[in-house]
PDB file of C-alpha atoms in Angstrom:
ATOM      1  CA  MET A   1     218.293 348.652  82.001  1.00 39.00           C
ATOM      2  CA  LEU A   2     218.669 345.749  84.645  1.00 39.00           C
ATOM      3  CA  GLY A   3     221.344 342.585  83.549  1.00 44.00           C
ATOM      4  CA  GLY A   4     223.419 344.964  80.808  1.00 45.00           C
ATOM      5  CA  MET A   5     223.374 347.883  79.869  1.00 46.00           C
ATOM      6  CA  ALA A   6     220.993 349.142  76.348  1.00 53.00           C
ATOM      7  CA  LYS A   7     221.892 348.976  73.210  1.00 63.00           C
ATOM      8  CA  ALA A   8     222.810 352.219  71.705  1.00 73.00           C
ATOM      9  CA  ARG A   9     221.591 353.522  68.751  1.00 77.00           C
ATOM     10  CA  PRO A  10     222.647 351.895  65.519  1.00 79.00           C
ATOM     11  CA  GLU A  11     224.562 353.830  62.640  1.00 88.00           C
ATOM     12  CA  ILE A  12     222.523 352.898  60.267  1.00 89.00           C
ATOM     13  CA  LEU A  13     219.668 355.306  61.561  1.00 93.00           C
ATOM     14  CA  ASP A  14     220.430 358.215  61.242  1.00 93.00           C
ATOM     15  CA  TYR A  15     222.208 357.660  57.727  1.00 94.00           C
ATOM     16  CA  TYR A  16     217.535 357.060  57.233  1.00 95.00           C
ATOM     17  CA  ALA A  17     217.599 359.574  58.602  1.00 94.00           C
ATOM     18  CA  GLU A  18     219.638 361.949  56.106  1.00 95.00           C
ATOM     19  CA  LEU A  19     217.992 359.603  53.390  1.00 95.00           C
ATOM     20  CA  PHE A  20     214.180 360.515  54.082  1.00 97.00           C
ATOM     21  CA  GLU A  21     214.166 363.705  55.683  1.00 96.00           C
ATOM     22  CA  PRO A  22     213.304 365.430  52.333  1.00 96.00           C
ATOM     23  CA  LEU A  23     209.393 364.209  53.002  1.00 96.00           C
ATOM     24  CA  GLY A  24     208.792 365.060  57.027  1.00 94.00           C
ATOM     25  CA  VAL A  25     210.730 364.831  59.902  1.00 95.00           C
ATOM     26  CA  VAL A  26     212.244 361.973  60.934  1.00 96.00           C
ATOM     27  CA  GLU A  27     212.288 360.074  63.912  1.00 94.00           C
ATOM     28  CA  ALA A  28     213.684 356.960  65.506  1.00 94.00           C
ATOM     29  CA  ARG A  29     211.908 355.158  68.115  1.00 93.00           C
ATOM     30  CA  ARG A  30     213.127 351.509  69.975  1.00 92.00           C
ATOM     31  CA  LEU A  31     210.442 348.949  69.504  1.00 86.00           C
ATOM     32  CA  PHE A  32     210.830 345.870  70.357  1.00 80.00           C
ATOM     33  CA  GLY A  33     214.679 344.564  69.780  1.00 82.00           C
ATOM     34  CA  GLY A  34     214.751 347.056  66.853  1.00 90.00           C
ATOM     35  CA  TRP A  35     213.829 350.194  65.707  1.00 95.00           C
ATOM     36  CA  GLN A  36     210.226 352.235  64.017  1.00 95.00           C
ATOM     37  CA  LEU A  37     211.256 354.950  62.214  1.00 96.00           C
ATOM     38  CA  LEU A  38     208.336 357.328  61.471  1.00 96.00           C
ATOM     39  CA  LEU A  39     207.751 360.360  59.915  1.00 95.00           C
ATOM     40  CA  ASP A  40     206.158 363.337  61.317  1.00 94.00           C
ATOM     41  CA  GLY A  41     204.553 361.048  63.695  1.00 93.00           C
ATOM     42  CA  ARG A  42     203.176 358.348  61.464  1.00 94.00           C
ATOM     43  CA  GLY A  43     204.612 355.360  61.431  1.00 94.00           C
ATOM     44  CA  PHE A  44     206.320 353.414  58.191  1.00 96.00           C
ATOM     45  CA  ALA A  45     209.907 351.075  58.619  1.00 97.00           C
ATOM     46  CA  PHE A  46     211.175 349.520  60.995  1.00 95.00           C
ATOM     47  CA  VAL A  47     215.139 348.975  61.324  1.00 96.00           C
ATOM     48  CA  ILE A  48     216.378 345.482  62.710  1.00 92.00           C
ATOM     49  CA  SER A  49     219.710 344.023  62.266  1.00 90.00           C
ATOM     50  CA  ASP A  50     220.785 346.689  60.555  1.00 90.00           C
ATOM     51  CA  VAL A  51     217.632 345.852  57.250  1.00 94.00           C
ATOM     52  CA  LEU A  52     215.458 348.769  56.246  1.00 97.00           C
ATOM     53  CA  TYR A  53     211.907 347.160  57.125  1.00 97.00           C
ATOM     54  CA  PHE A  54     208.226 348.220  55.572  1.00 97.00           C
ATOM     55  CA  ARG A  55     205.062 348.169  57.118  1.00 96.00           C
ATOM     56  CA  THR A  56     202.605 346.689  54.096  1.00 97.00           C
ATOM     57  CA  ASP A  57     199.422 345.853  53.267  1.00 96.00           C
ATOM     58  CA  PRO A  58     198.387 343.063  50.900  1.00 96.00           C
ATOM     59  CA  PRO A  59     199.051 345.486  47.172  1.00 97.00           C
ATOM     60  CA  LEU A  60     202.399 346.723  48.031  1.00 97.00           C
ATOM     61  CA  ARG A  61     203.275 343.222  50.558  1.00 96.00           C
ATOM     62  CA  SER A  62     202.991 341.730  46.644  1.00 97.00           C
ATOM     63  CA  GLU A  63     204.689 343.773  44.813  1.00 96.00           C
ATOM     64  CA  LEU A  64     207.070 344.056  47.027  1.00 97.00           C
ATOM     65  CA  GLU A  65     207.913 340.374  46.815  1.00 96.00           C
ATOM     66  CA  GLY A  66     208.114 340.124  43.421  1.00 96.00           C
ATOM     67  CA  GLU A  67     210.774 342.896  43.202  1.00 96.00           C
ATOM     68  CA  GLY A  68     212.781 339.476  46.045  1.00 95.00           C
ATOM     69  CA  SER A  69     211.720 341.309  49.360  1.00 96.00           C
ATOM     70  CA  ARG A  70     211.278 338.999  52.638  1.00 95.00           C
ATOM     71  CA  PRO A  71     209.208 339.523  55.070  1.00 94.00           C
ATOM     72  CA  PHE A  72     210.057 340.068  59.063  1.00 90.00           C
ATOM     73  CA  ALA A  73     209.546 336.348  60.756  1.00 83.00           C
ATOM     74  CA  TYR A  74     210.184 335.242  64.171  1.00 80.00           C
ATOM     75  CA  SER A  75     209.465 332.397  66.550  1.00 78.00           C
ATOM     76  CA  ARG A  76     207.199 331.596  69.234  1.00 83.00           C
ATOM     77  CA  LYS A  77     208.525 330.040  72.397  1.00 87.00           C
ATOM     78  CA  ASP A  78     206.170 326.849  70.767  1.00 87.00           C
ATOM     79  CA  GLY A  79     208.385 326.988  67.452  1.00 83.00           C
ATOM     80  CA  ARG A  80     205.598 329.042  65.519  1.00 86.00           C
ATOM     81  CA  GLU A  81     206.792 330.885  62.724  1.00 80.00           C
ATOM     82  CA  ILE A  82     204.787 334.182  62.083  1.00 76.00           C
ATOM     83  CA  SER A  83     205.081 335.912  59.213  1.00 75.00           C
ATOM     84  CA  THR A  84     205.004 340.277  60.149  1.00 82.00           C
ATOM     85  CA  LYS A  85     203.138 342.901  57.589  1.00 91.00           C
ATOM     86  CA  LEU A  86     206.712 344.127  57.607  1.00 94.00           C
ATOM     87  CA  MET A  87     208.833 343.697  54.086  1.00 96.00           C
ATOM     88  CA  SER A  88     212.221 344.399  53.365  1.00 97.00           C
ATOM     89  CA  ALA A  89     213.482 346.993  51.285  1.00 97.00           C
ATOM     90  CA  PRO A  90     214.083 345.115  47.746  1.00 97.00           C
ATOM     91  CA  GLU A  91     217.917 344.039  47.537  1.00 94.00           C
ATOM     92  CA  ALA A  92     218.092 346.114  44.538  1.00 93.00           C
ATOM     93  CA  ASP A  93     216.735 349.771  46.271  1.00 94.00           C
ATOM     94  CA  VAL A  94     219.266 349.406  49.201  1.00 91.00           C
ATOM     95  CA  ASP A  95     221.559 351.714  47.597  1.00 92.00           C
ATOM     96  CA  ASP A  96     219.124 353.649  45.665  1.00 96.00           C
ATOM     97  CA  PRO A  97     217.571 357.257  47.974  1.00 96.00           C
ATOM     98  CA  ASP A  98     215.450 357.468  45.500  1.00 97.00           C
ATOM     99  CA  ALA A  99     213.682 354.002  45.387  1.00 97.00           C
ATOM    100  CA  LEU A 100     213.843 353.515  49.254  1.00 97.00           C
ATOM    101  CA  ARG A 101     212.539 357.009  49.315  1.00 98.00           C
ATOM    102  CA  ALA A 102     209.504 356.366  47.028  1.00 97.00           C
ATOM    103  CA  TRP A 103     208.582 352.927  48.768  1.00 98.00           C
ATOM    104  CA  ALA A 104     208.745 355.268  52.700  1.00 97.00           C
ATOM    105  CA  VAL A 105     205.973 357.104  50.383  1.00 97.00           C
ATOM    106  CA  ARG A 106     204.086 354.136  50.211  1.00 96.00           C
ATOM    107  CA  ALA A 107     205.134 352.592  52.882  1.00 97.00           C
ATOM    108  CA  LEU A 108     203.696 355.941  54.118  1.00 95.00           C
ATOM    109  CA  ALA A 109     200.118 355.109  52.583  1.00 94.00           C
ATOM    110  CA  VAL A 110     199.843 352.302  54.473  1.00 91.00           C
ATOM    111  CA  GLY A 111     198.292 353.992  57.779  1.00 66.00           C
TER     112      GLY A 111
END
């Protein structure tokens, strides 16, 4: 990588790989400064700055918002704030593997 070393793979990815393994083959791919999580080759979540975000559609987004989740957003060079379809895992569920797996199944259904 020009100008420096590539960022190391965060340890939290190993945790999520183990957590989601009962659902299928888990892969993590570097993408846009974060990591995309895939189950059996299908993207369902991202890890950005050690925060787990699930891919959503409008119904799932609404449900996650009701649980206190936040959208992943970033600022463009022109100053505009862009909110994505990614929603953070609910804070109440971060330490609950069964709940996180249930959200992952829902995110997989988004396609």
